[in-house]
XYZ file of C-alpha atoms in Angstrom:
757
model
C -2.947 4.773 31.264
C -1.584 5.398 27.683
C 2.050 6.388 26.996
C 2.588 10.268 26.037
C 5.537 10.638 23.457
C 6.931 13.906 22.574
C 7.068 14.345 18.774
C 10.817 13.589 17.195
C 12.531 16.877 15.705
C 12.754 16.356 12.477
C 15.923 15.852 10.665
C 18.099 18.795 9.831
C 16.774 19.830 6.411
C 20.477 19.926 5.190
C 20.557 16.262 5.122
C 19.434 15.793 1.380
C 18.777 12.343 0.421
C 19.572 13.047 -3.477
C 22.126 15.291 -2.636
C 23.946 13.008 -0.323
C 23.781 10.238 -3.152
C 25.763 12.473 -5.610
C 28.117 13.402 -2.791
C 32.024 10.645 -2.148
C 31.336 11.344 1.240
C 28.365 9.724 1.434
C 29.137 7.589 4.407
C 29.699 10.435 6.592
C 27.271 12.411 5.724
C 24.655 9.627 5.890
C 26.015 8.739 9.770
C 26.024 12.813 11.078
C 22.358 12.954 9.569
C 21.704 9.884 11.787
C 23.302 11.014 14.452
C 21.155 14.194 14.421
C 17.911 12.210 14.358
C 19.169 10.548 17.301
C 18.060 13.385 19.622
C 15.027 11.614 19.967
C 12.022 11.981 22.336
C 11.517 10.902 26.224
C 9.388 8.745 26.998
C 7.247 9.916 30.061
C 7.024 8.787 33.454
C 4.616 5.443 33.821
C 3.804 2.992 36.806
C 6.096 0.717 37.847
C 5.920 -3.093 38.581
C 7.391 -4.338 42.065
C 9.106 -7.100 42.780
C 8.522 -8.523 46.592
C 11.208 -9.906 48.518
C 9.931 -13.112 49.965
C 11.523 -15.091 53.053
C 9.794 -18.456 51.810
C 10.157 -19.807 48.411
C 6.835 -20.761 46.600
C 5.614 -24.419 45.562
C 5.472 -24.605 42.416
C 1.752 -25.964 41.210
C -0.146 -23.580 39.124
C -1.957 -22.789 42.407
C -1.927 -18.876 43.852
C -2.654 -20.222 47.036
C 0.493 -18.274 48.964
C 0.209 -15.331 50.968
C 1.974 -12.971 48.397
C -0.378 -14.122 45.220
C -3.332 -13.910 47.831
C -2.280 -10.240 48.452
C -4.558 -7.871 46.400
C -1.661 -5.127 46.959
C 1.181 -5.523 44.176
C -0.484 -6.558 40.840
C 0.179 -5.103 37.304
C -2.992 -5.004 35.259
C -4.211 -3.099 32.895
C -3.679 -4.008 29.948
C -4.567 -2.704 26.633
C -5.126 -3.554 23.204
C -2.256 -3.749 20.838
C -4.345 -5.583 18.536
C -6.999 -5.031 16.791
C -6.570 -1.299 18.128
C -4.542 0.235 20.515
C -6.177 3.037 21.851
C -8.377 1.083 24.367
C -8.310 -1.535 27.739
C -7.988 -5.205 26.559
C -11.421 -7.139 26.585
C -10.235 -9.951 28.072
C -7.970 -8.438 31.110
C -4.844 -9.894 32.664
C -2.780 -8.886 36.072
C 0.947 -10.441 36.774
C 2.526 -10.016 40.014
C 6.600 -10.493 40.529
C 8.231 -12.065 43.983
C 11.528 -13.010 44.224
C 14.236 -14.212 46.750
C 18.365 -15.021 46.801
C 17.665 -17.315 44.227
C 15.233 -17.357 42.053
C 12.319 -15.067 40.358
C 9.149 -15.900 41.254
C 5.671 -15.336 38.553
C 2.181 -15.316 39.158
C -0.411 -14.611 36.009
C -4.163 -14.457 35.839
C -5.559 -14.471 32.120
C -9.349 -13.695 32.497
C -11.182 -15.384 29.885
C -15.150 -14.345 28.809
C -16.343 -17.608 29.925
C -16.083 -21.163 29.307
C -13.953 -21.999 26.458
C -11.506 -23.907 24.479
C -7.776 -22.800 23.709
C -5.620 -22.819 21.006
C -1.567 -24.954 21.476
C -0.096 -25.645 18.005
C 1.475 -28.568 20.104
C 2.902 -29.354 23.552
C 6.630 -28.869 22.504
C 8.729 -26.324 23.997
C 9.384 -22.685 22.106
C 5.788 -22.811 20.555
C 5.516 -19.495 17.820
C 2.766 -17.479 16.721
C 0.569 -15.290 17.302
C -2.646 -18.255 17.045
C -1.147 -19.617 20.320
C -2.796 -18.740 23.676
C 0.040 -17.647 25.663
C 1.406 -15.159 27.989
C 5.008 -13.404 27.629
C 7.348 -11.938 30.383
C 10.046 -9.614 28.900
C 13.185 -8.375 31.244
C 15.771 -5.992 30.054
C 17.759 -7.210 32.850
C 20.523 -3.918 31.523
C 18.072 -1.532 31.009
C 19.202 -0.491 27.599
C 16.091 -1.143 25.777
C 17.777 -3.189 23.168
C 18.307 -6.899 24.501
C 15.967 -8.698 26.554
C 15.315 -11.920 27.760
C 11.679 -13.434 26.847
C 9.924 -16.357 28.603
C 6.388 -17.894 27.995
C 3.758 -20.183 29.767
C 0.480 -21.208 27.892
C -2.867 -22.669 29.445
C -1.220 -26.046 29.291
C 1.410 -25.281 31.133
C 3.813 -25.081 27.466
C 7.054 -23.217 28.131
C 9.266 -21.405 25.704
C 12.305 -19.288 26.583
C 14.326 -16.450 23.997
C 16.217 -13.729 23.002
C 15.435 -10.577 22.156
C 17.789 -8.708 19.867
C 17.817 -4.872 18.201
C 15.432 -3.462 20.390
C 12.856 -6.100 19.594
C 12.282 -3.642 16.337
C 10.962 -6.544 13.876
C 9.587 -10.203 14.833
C 13.106 -11.785 13.529
C 14.904 -9.900 16.458
C 13.816 -13.070 18.784
C 15.159 -16.184 18.967
C 13.520 -18.994 20.366
C 16.024 -21.324 19.784
C 18.140 -20.223 23.185
C 17.433 -22.735 25.882
C 17.719 -22.868 29.935
C 16.406 -24.276 32.598
C 13.109 -22.366 34.281
C 9.898 -23.896 35.715
C 6.186 -22.982 35.233
C 2.567 -25.058 35.666
C -0.791 -23.751 34.239
C -4.174 -24.436 35.319
C -7.556 -23.945 33.618
C -10.425 -22.647 35.482
C -13.955 -21.950 34.437
C -13.643 -17.758 33.518
C -9.779 -17.904 33.563
C -6.377 -19.964 33.698
C -3.605 -19.283 35.822
C 0.055 -19.449 35.807
C 3.290 -19.728 38.429
C 6.781 -19.835 37.429
C 10.046 -20.163 38.907
C 13.192 -18.233 36.772
C 15.920 -19.054 38.509
C 18.538 -16.035 38.643
C 21.276 -18.115 37.217
C 19.443 -18.185 34.257
C 19.465 -14.655 33.870
C 22.562 -11.960 33.197
C 22.265 -8.950 35.516
C 24.228 -6.130 36.844
C 24.806 -7.236 40.721
C 23.421 -5.139 43.103
C 21.491 -3.465 40.662
C 17.652 -2.580 42.173
C 15.710 -2.109 38.701
C 14.947 -3.604 34.924
C 12.499 -2.693 32.167
C 9.920 -4.970 31.988
C 7.069 -5.504 30.222
C 3.934 -8.597 29.826
C 1.929 -9.537 26.833
C -1.128 -11.733 26.174
C -2.342 -13.454 23.278
C -5.986 -14.575 23.276
C -6.954 -16.461 20.845
C -10.897 -16.480 21.333
C -11.026 -12.734 20.813
C -8.130 -12.761 18.582
C -6.764 -9.889 20.899
C -2.867 -9.098 21.685
C -2.761 -6.833 24.717
C 0.145 -5.252 26.885
C 0.661 -4.113 30.036
C 2.637 -1.243 28.809
C 1.048 0.222 25.727
C 3.044 -0.039 22.490
C 1.804 1.680 19.607
C 0.110 -1.013 16.884
C 2.549 -0.238 14.379
C 5.768 -1.064 16.173
C 6.223 -4.974 16.892
C 4.981 -6.170 19.993
C 8.247 -7.149 21.301
C 9.113 -3.832 20.802
C 11.591 -2.588 24.028
C 10.880 0.963 23.556
C 8.034 1.389 25.379
C 8.960 -0.646 28.760
C 8.236 0.093 32.189
C 10.860 -0.497 35.042
C 10.343 -3.126 37.679
C 11.972 -2.128 41.011
C 13.062 -4.583 43.758
C 12.400 -4.248 47.113
C 16.040 -4.758 47.837
C 19.196 -4.600 45.329
C 19.152 -7.685 43.493
C 22.394 -9.872 44.746
C 23.746 -13.523 42.917
C 24.870 -16.099 45.212
C 25.284 -19.126 42.908
C 27.851 -20.313 40.939
C 26.325 -20.128 37.762
C 27.877 -22.847 35.940
C 26.273 -25.333 33.804
C 27.819 -28.869 32.467
C 25.972 -30.654 29.367
C 27.743 -33.579 28.575
C 26.489 -36.002 25.466
C 27.417 -39.259 24.280
C 26.216 -40.417 20.934
C 26.796 -43.458 18.219
C 25.630 -43.398 15.082
C 26.357 -45.688 11.536
C 26.241 -44.207 7.869
C 26.704 -45.285 4.198
C 27.175 -43.720 0.842
C 25.670 -45.720 -1.577
C 27.509 -43.617 -4.115
C 31.157 -43.751 -3.400
C 30.736 -47.207 -1.814
C 31.906 -46.187 2.203
C 30.374 -47.407 5.141
C 31.118 -46.029 8.544
C 30.911 -48.776 11.293
C 28.825 -47.913 14.434
C 30.974 -46.355 17.276
C 30.249 -44.008 20.249
C 31.518 -40.894 20.528
C 31.677 -38.235 23.634
C 31.530 -34.482 24.195
C 30.144 -31.754 26.063
C 29.477 -27.750 26.442
C 29.951 -25.535 29.309
C 28.258 -22.400 30.017
C 30.093 -20.970 33.123
C 29.024 -17.220 34.724
C 31.681 -14.803 34.946
C 30.818 -12.433 37.095
C 27.395 -11.180 36.875
C 26.950 -10.706 32.983
C 29.261 -12.207 31.433
C 28.678 -15.871 29.986
C 31.711 -18.086 28.754
C 30.736 -21.204 26.493
C 32.764 -24.011 26.027
C 32.574 -26.779 24.168
C 34.733 -29.784 22.961
C 33.796 -32.185 19.827
C 29.999 -30.998 19.940
C 27.483 -33.069 18.108
C 24.561 -31.323 16.170
C 23.102 -34.466 14.601
C 19.733 -33.481 16.445
C 19.226 -30.300 15.109
C 16.476 -29.863 13.182
C 16.661 -30.285 9.142
C 16.669 -26.929 6.961
C 13.596 -26.785 4.480
C 14.826 -27.309 0.757
C 13.903 -24.372 -1.212
C 13.413 -24.352 -5.338
C 16.651 -22.131 -6.270
C 15.827 -19.786 -9.398
C 18.542 -17.271 -8.430
C 21.835 -16.674 -9.312
C 23.513 -16.256 -6.151
C 23.472 -18.266 -2.583
C 20.519 -18.446 -0.232
C 20.627 -18.022 3.228
C 19.438 -20.526 6.019
C 19.644 -19.598 9.676
C 21.375 -20.706 12.690
C 20.377 -23.076 14.394
C 22.999 -24.848 16.933
C 22.556 -23.967 20.478
C 26.306 -22.875 21.173
C 25.976 -20.143 18.758
C 23.083 -18.255 19.939
C 23.095 -16.813 23.169
C 23.991 -12.877 22.561
C 24.208 -14.358 18.998
C 23.192 -10.927 17.662
C 26.858 -9.578 19.140
C 28.216 -11.254 16.008
C 25.287 -11.822 13.458
C 23.910 -9.076 13.407
C 26.672 -7.108 11.925
C 26.254 -5.785 8.417
C 23.394 -5.987 5.761
C 21.373 -9.020 4.771
C 23.775 -8.974 1.377
C 26.452 -8.906 2.898
C 27.369 -10.132 6.619
C 30.780 -10.126 8.052
C 30.027 -13.287 9.994
C 28.043 -16.313 9.616
C 28.393 -18.712 11.924
C 26.695 -21.550 9.656
C 30.563 -21.376 8.116
C 32.292 -23.280 10.905
C 31.241 -26.849 10.980
C 29.151 -27.393 8.413
C 29.877 -28.225 4.598
C 27.109 -28.710 1.337
C 27.135 -32.287 0.287
C 26.683 -31.952 -3.363
C 25.198 -35.332 -3.812
C 22.198 -34.946 -2.148
C 21.686 -31.186 -1.713
C 22.155 -31.421 1.955
C 23.925 -29.367 4.990
C 26.149 -32.264 6.477
C 28.194 -31.341 9.644
C 32.196 -30.671 9.492
C 33.566 -31.771 12.814
C 34.558 -29.563 14.959
C 37.112 -30.184 17.825
C 36.539 -27.649 20.253
C 34.887 -24.012 20.828
C 34.790 -21.112 23.011
C 32.783 -17.827 23.437
C 32.815 -15.217 26.093
C 29.820 -12.514 25.480
C 27.496 -10.562 27.374
C 28.102 -6.871 29.156
C 31.220 -5.387 30.582
C 29.340 -2.319 32.060
C 25.834 -0.751 31.499
C 27.247 0.788 28.066
C 29.571 -1.772 26.449
C 28.944 -5.380 25.299
C 31.616 -7.987 24.390
C 31.912 -11.454 22.495
C 34.994 -13.394 21.631
C 35.374 -16.539 20.089
C 37.654 -19.000 19.047
C 36.738 -22.294 17.182
C 38.931 -25.246 15.468
C 37.309 -27.663 12.776
C 38.846 -30.818 11.921
C 40.279 -32.165 8.685
C 38.182 -34.191 6.864
C 40.072 -35.812 3.892
C 37.005 -37.650 1.987
C 34.630 -34.344 1.662
C 38.129 -32.454 0.682
C 37.411 -30.079 3.808
C 40.965 -28.837 5.420
C 40.884 -27.698 9.031
C 40.529 -24.268 9.923
C 40.722 -21.674 13.069
C 38.202 -19.285 13.435
C 38.653 -16.180 15.807
C 35.692 -13.180 16.074
C 35.910 -10.731 17.982
C 32.937 -8.179 18.621
C 32.487 -4.864 20.570
C 29.300 -2.588 20.876
C 29.281 0.700 23.133
C 25.614 2.398 24.045
C 25.611 5.786 22.987
C 22.404 7.977 23.286
C 19.581 6.370 24.419
C 19.310 3.275 22.400
C 21.851 3.254 19.665
C 25.384 1.870 19.599
C 28.827 2.023 18.366
C 30.056 -1.625 17.126
C 33.359 -2.896 16.165
C 34.236 -6.309 14.457
C 37.084 -8.491 13.547
C 36.919 -11.904 12.145
C 39.936 -14.135 11.227
C 40.355 -17.356 9.597
C 43.423 -19.286 9.723
C 43.907 -22.643 7.866
C 45.380 -25.068 9.971
C 47.797 -27.514 9.248
C 46.580 -28.453 5.255
C 49.214 -31.107 5.010
C 51.810 -32.174 6.481
C 54.894 -30.039 4.700
C 53.325 -26.948 6.109
C 53.422 -24.622 9.475
C 50.887 -25.273 12.080
C 49.374 -22.025 10.280
C 49.721 -21.074 6.925
C 49.821 -17.373 6.321
C 49.059 -17.657 2.984
C 45.754 -18.719 3.145
C 44.287 -16.749 6.030
C 41.530 -14.426 5.745
C 40.715 -10.812 8.211
C 37.799 -8.911 8.585
C 37.266 -5.263 10.504
C 34.774 -3.468 10.277
C 33.101 -0.664 12.096
C 29.286 0.287 12.219
C 26.671 2.498 13.954
C 23.162 1.282 14.782
C 20.336 4.160 15.119
C 17.502 3.263 17.412
C 15.475 6.521 18.460
C 13.736 6.737 22.002
C 10.463 6.590 20.568
C 11.132 3.524 18.435
C 10.016 5.306 14.795
C 14.301 5.960 13.643
C 16.135 3.130 13.048
C 18.951 2.724 10.677
C 22.821 1.371 10.139
C 25.478 2.966 9.044
C 28.929 0.852 8.610
C 32.490 0.208 6.689
C 33.978 -3.026 6.543
C 37.017 -4.212 4.992
C 38.741 -7.089 4.208
C 43.033 -8.860 4.028
C 44.007 -11.432 2.757
C 48.014 -11.967 0.960
C 46.933 -11.376 -2.367
C 45.668 -7.643 -2.815
C 42.541 -7.428 -4.180
C 40.635 -4.265 -6.113
C 38.309 -2.358 -3.860
C 38.291 -5.186 -1.043
C 35.538 -3.464 0.991
C 31.907 -2.477 1.475
C 29.417 0.297 3.096
C 25.739 1.022 3.943
C 23.895 3.892 5.139
C 20.457 2.877 5.912
C 17.706 4.832 7.472
C 14.064 3.707 8.743
C 10.978 6.196 10.192
C 7.420 4.289 10.983
C 4.565 5.830 12.822
C 1.262 4.899 12.651
C 0.158 5.474 9.078
C 3.640 6.405 7.136
C 6.521 3.530 6.895
C 9.400 4.441 4.490
C 13.484 3.613 4.459
C 16.256 4.147 1.807
C 19.159 2.159 1.744
C 22.270 3.001 -0.070
C 25.035 -0.583 -0.299
C 28.602 -0.109 -1.991
C 30.190 -3.630 -2.020
C 33.534 -3.519 -3.604
C 34.921 -5.842 -6.221
C 37.336 -7.357 -3.646
C 35.248 -7.990 -0.567
C 35.914 -11.525 0.425
C 34.767 -12.053 3.907
C 34.972 -15.833 3.913
C 33.626 -16.354 7.162
C 30.081 -14.124 5.959
C 27.532 -14.119 3.907
C 28.253 -12.169 0.878
C 26.180 -13.725 -2.750
C 27.362 -10.847 -5.008
C 30.033 -8.099 -4.764
C 31.160 -5.557 -7.214
C 27.821 -3.745 -6.996
C 26.276 -0.610 -5.917
C 22.482 -0.957 -4.255
C 19.948 2.178 -3.924
C 16.573 0.997 -2.246
C 14.247 3.182 -1.294
C 10.326 2.265 0.165
C 7.278 3.621 1.185
C 4.024 2.379 2.343
C 0.868 4.081 3.867
C -1.876 2.345 6.272
C -5.315 3.117 6.292
C -7.185 1.904 9.822
C -10.892 1.591 8.815
C -13.723 1.334 11.059
C -14.724 -2.450 10.229
C -15.422 -5.695 11.432
C -13.588 -7.596 8.737
C -10.801 -5.323 8.034
C -7.905 -4.162 10.505
C -5.702 -2.153 8.276
C -5.092 -1.702 4.517
C -2.911 0.188 2.020
C -0.292 0.840 -0.800
C 3.639 0.334 -0.870
C 6.227 1.190 -3.438
C 9.342 -0.020 -3.616
C 12.206 0.318 -5.889
C 15.736 -1.295 -5.818
C 18.608 -0.697 -8.014
C 21.732 -2.397 -8.715
C 24.700 -0.818 -10.912
C 28.897 -0.876 -11.008
C 31.265 0.827 -12.688
C 32.199 -1.400 -15.585
C 28.396 -2.033 -16.955
C 25.935 0.442 -15.567
C 22.960 -1.121 -14.551
C 22.385 -5.234 -13.724
C 19.583 -4.642 -12.023
C 16.049 -3.227 -11.852
C 12.933 -3.674 -9.608
C 10.001 -1.438 -9.397
C 7.265 -2.890 -7.033
C 3.691 -1.230 -6.561
C 1.652 -3.484 -4.132
C -1.784 -3.551 -1.805
C -1.594 -4.969 1.809
C -5.191 -6.019 3.625
C -4.426 -7.141 7.279
C -7.707 -8.626 8.480
C -9.408 -8.713 11.898
C -9.334 -12.548 11.561
C -5.306 -12.728 11.841
C -5.611 -13.331 8.027
C -3.610 -11.253 5.496
C -3.341 -10.570 1.560
C -0.908 -8.914 -0.564
C -1.143 -8.212 -4.214
C 1.850 -6.667 -6.450
C 2.875 -5.708 -9.859
C 6.918 -6.069 -10.352
C 8.835 -4.892 -12.963
C 11.882 -6.550 -13.374
C 15.633 -5.551 -15.211
C 18.064 -8.032 -15.282
C 21.565 -7.940 -16.516
C 23.690 -11.167 -17.090
C 27.330 -10.868 -16.487
C 27.811 -14.686 -16.057
C 26.321 -17.533 -18.319
C 23.000 -18.594 -16.607
C 20.806 -21.448 -16.940
C 17.175 -20.085 -15.981
C 16.066 -23.513 -14.697
C 19.396 -24.473 -12.905
C 18.754 -27.822 -14.560
C 21.684 -27.984 -16.851
C 20.067 -26.701 -20.183
C 21.862 -24.394 -22.760
C 22.241 -21.114 -20.594
C 21.682 -17.368 -21.450
C 24.765 -16.081 -22.382
C 26.991 -13.443 -20.567
C 26.422 -9.643 -21.251
C 22.540 -9.920 -22.185
C 19.618 -7.884 -20.368
C 15.837 -9.096 -19.897
C 12.650 -7.156 -18.906
C 9.869 -8.924 -16.959
C 6.869 -8.427 -16.037
C 5.358 -10.271 -12.959
C 2.222 -10.759 -10.791
C 2.670 -11.393 -7.705
C -0.622 -12.322 -4.809
C 0.077 -13.531 -1.353
C -2.307 -15.095 1.283
C -2.301 -15.907 4.597
C -5.474 -17.553 6.181
C -6.253 -17.331 9.887
C -3.757 -19.219 11.883
C -5.934 -19.800 14.703
C -8.055 -22.465 12.399
C -7.440 -25.955 12.696
C -6.880 -25.503 8.970
C -4.710 -22.688 7.497
C -2.729 -22.445 4.739
C 0.170 -19.699 3.513
C 0.097 -19.111 -0.745
C 2.543 -17.178 -2.593
C 1.767 -17.344 -6.320
C 3.614 -15.538 -9.169
C 2.859 -15.242 -13.086
C 4.261 -13.896 -16.051
C 7.345 -13.004 -17.487
C 10.894 -14.868 -17.077
C 13.686 -13.778 -18.615
C 13.280 -14.914 -22.764
C 9.860 -17.093 -21.299
C 6.947 -17.300 -18.887
C 6.501 -18.932 -15.514
C 3.902 -19.763 -12.685
C 5.239 -20.295 -9.652
C 3.052 -21.232 -6.723
C 4.345 -21.919 -3.330
C 2.413 -22.859 -0.767
C 2.350 -24.598 3.193
C -0.300 -26.496 4.281
C -1.056 -27.049 8.031
C -3.449 -29.303 9.781
C -3.910 -29.536 13.760
C -5.385 -31.828 15.929
C -5.522 -30.305 19.268
C -2.207 -29.887 20.446
C -1.176 -33.722 19.445
C -0.680 -33.578 16.065
C 0.132 -31.398 13.300
C 0.439 -32.206 9.568
C 1.766 -29.877 6.974
C 3.226 -29.788 3.580
C 5.313 -27.650 2.291
C 4.615 -27.403 -1.830
C 6.317 -25.701 -4.513
C 6.136 -25.710 -8.595
C 7.631 -24.003 -10.690
C 6.424 -24.221 -14.421
C 8.811 -22.846 -16.483
C 8.506 -22.617 -20.821
C 11.611 -20.842 -22.262
C 11.852 -20.586 -26.083
C 14.730 -23.421 -27.938
C 17.566 -23.745 -27.065
C 17.115 -23.602 -23.489
C 14.859 -25.816 -21.640
C 11.415 -25.973 -20.220
C 11.188 -26.780 -16.953
C 8.354 -28.509 -14.007
C 10.258 -27.759 -10.982
C 8.483 -29.428 -7.888
C 9.620 -29.116 -4.381
C 7.068 -31.337 -1.957
C 7.918 -31.600 1.758
C 5.107 -33.424 3.878
C 5.498 -33.146 8.084
C 4.505 -35.189 10.389
C 4.770 -33.510 13.775
C 2.946 -35.805 16.800
C 3.447 -34.507 20.613
C 2.515 -37.166 23.140
C 3.476 -35.592 26.061
C 5.360 -32.149 26.892
C 8.379 -34.445 27.244
C 8.008 -36.595 24.312
C 8.114 -35.636 20.570
C 8.130 -37.299 17.166
C 8.613 -35.750 13.772
C 9.224 -37.072 10.320
C 10.042 -34.811 7.392
C 9.567 -35.795 3.670
C 11.123 -33.755 1.244
C 11.157 -34.307 -2.938
C 13.092 -32.205 -5.072
C 13.620 -32.910 -8.630
C 15.884 -29.762 -9.029
C 18.388 -31.580 -6.867
C 17.185 -34.963 -8.360
C 16.623 -35.895 -4.391
C 14.104 -37.587 -2.380
C 15.289 -37.031 1.754
C 13.438 -38.565 4.526
C 14.407 -37.317 8.404
C 12.705 -38.992 10.939
C 13.458 -37.707 14.753
C 12.300 -38.968 18.171
C 12.813 -36.725 21.048
C 12.295 -37.644 24.732
C 13.031 -34.811 27.292
C 13.608 -37.020 30.644
C 14.638 -34.047 32.688
C 14.568 -30.139 31.958
C 16.643 -28.883 29.068
C 17.923 -33.011 28.825
C 17.230 -35.343 25.795
C 17.674 -38.390 24.352
C 17.451 -38.196 20.674
C 17.008 -40.702 17.830
C 17.827 -39.996 14.307
C 17.053 -41.296 10.836
C 17.879 -39.684 7.298
C 17.615 -41.234 4.147
C 18.248 -39.880 0.740
C 16.799 -41.587 -2.846
C 16.880 -41.199 -6.303
C 13.592 -40.115 -7.136
C 13.463 -42.082 -10.387
C 14.629 -45.181 -9.307
C 14.643 -45.111 -5.719
C 18.026 -46.083 -5.161
C 20.014 -45.167 -1.927
C 22.389 -42.541 -1.716
C 22.852 -42.221 1.840
C 21.440 -43.122 5.186
C 22.370 -42.696 8.289
C 21.121 -43.875 12.238
C 22.157 -41.617 15.001
C 21.486 -41.722 18.957
C 22.436 -38.812 21.512
C 21.987 -38.314 25.037
C 22.616 -35.178 26.728
C 22.386 -34.066 30.405
C 22.474 -30.526 31.778
C 23.831 -30.246 34.977
C 23.653 -27.040 37.126
C 26.738 -26.540 39.803
């Protein structure tokens, strides 16, 4: 049965974009248009799933021999294709059944095949990702808001993954697999199918006590046919993780929480390090700390941390920076992840009011690596207050580090969201950074050193998923009065089977200064429309193809136009999952500061000069299911006063599921007339990832970057001796590339244990 969706009413004809851009009341007008567009379509009734109440628990062994699984009634099948098409039944069918008791949710899934076959698993490491992996995934929207959800997946070898979905799952980036929690699964491979049996403790989930239904969907990725299929049909122009099209899971009796829902995660660690540049050495010494996760009622979670240690977190991949501004690196630390969207998704990618990596992370300019700045303690309360209200509160304290010149700070964040209409919400955020005791002659808090922010947002998400958007206004507050310390943005995106277009207007004031946020640049306005169209041919080779147009204009009152980009491209998606994109880019840049285009210390180009450049870009990604695969991005053409040839690639060789050998490669050949420098910027990052079993892993990552003159080696041994409990051994070394003289070296051991109370 397919999904019937009523068309979304056309936006009010008075919401004329061009006129709004000239109006002094642009934000109000645009927000009203978004509100008008949120009178959205309603999804018609569909068959629901049913969860059966059990009197006896399931024995987890991957064999579906319990009476509840043997009963032919209650299975949810008839999966529909999502890729390569979305108009027919899945070629290889899947069926799922759900049961529960007072402590656990039980899942069974049967994935049929066309016969005996091999399966693709990139490794045995938890949290596999990518459409090349065989797997079945269960998605639970426990508050029925079609905005946030829990996701659990299993592959044919019993490898698990769990994640958090935010923002309605509109984009692939709305899924975070960095979140960890305790649950259990076993898989069995049979001749014509593979089966999964899973147990998810109810204490792992957040849900409304006494509720009797959730939103749910199930999807499967099959590497043999290249097919992706879903239980509740999802149009292929949307993300497969979209929550807009989920159905109901009805519980036989109201769901009640009976456990205390408290987890204690202590750790013990020890390490030694040596800085050869400064001649300092840290002797081996133990440290202690830990986290606690406490359920407050059925839907709120209190995260506590004391002296947290993030040394086991995977190292960032370096990039060659040819931009004039700071580069964004994503958050990887577990403490910040659950309900992380409540804090991190405010604002715009170019103007985030809160960026958690400002807390407890500093940059070591000797190596170009990000290093820890000790966090003394932290607390974070987040989750649902009612079906319509979400809240997030955070306070963290960092330590002084005299050697690194870092002063301790206290960080407070408050975020509130109120659901409106079907899937939209209004949000409020407050961020406060206070300097704590910078020296002995000052009070505990120095009011002259504080930085605060207030922000209000409206997020649009229509019921049928076709319309999304955002409008916000943020303002920063400091002792020193600044000119125009605010930013606002208005954005709307429309997507259907063929058309995809968006328009955005961003205004960042000269004095906007969110010190706990991410804003690489201020004092400009940005107008950014784009449009694309998809053709779906009847072809065994090409799945879809179509043109794209994008225009970006940046300007301010003092200088006029400072940047302008016009890109015309063509995208092709193949049935094999390979992708190809070609684009012609026309770019204008005005330099308002001196700038060295190579970032190598050469003669800079003078402020006040401007440049017109044309380049050709080609991007290609091969079939990710193959044992050898490649991602290639290249750009050729003009670069300021000269020429550039840029090649970036990721090569991968997979040896079954036990070994992955990868190579990140970036080469930029820049030729500029005198007095500027020529440059050949090379970044090479070989990576070896060995998974000896589902509990023992070894990863080695080497990065050579001649732009910052550094070789970095990071090798990490991980033993998962119990569920979500690990022993880590991490070795890091940094060298000068020309002499191999050492810069910094460290060795860390860490043991943590997850204990449920």
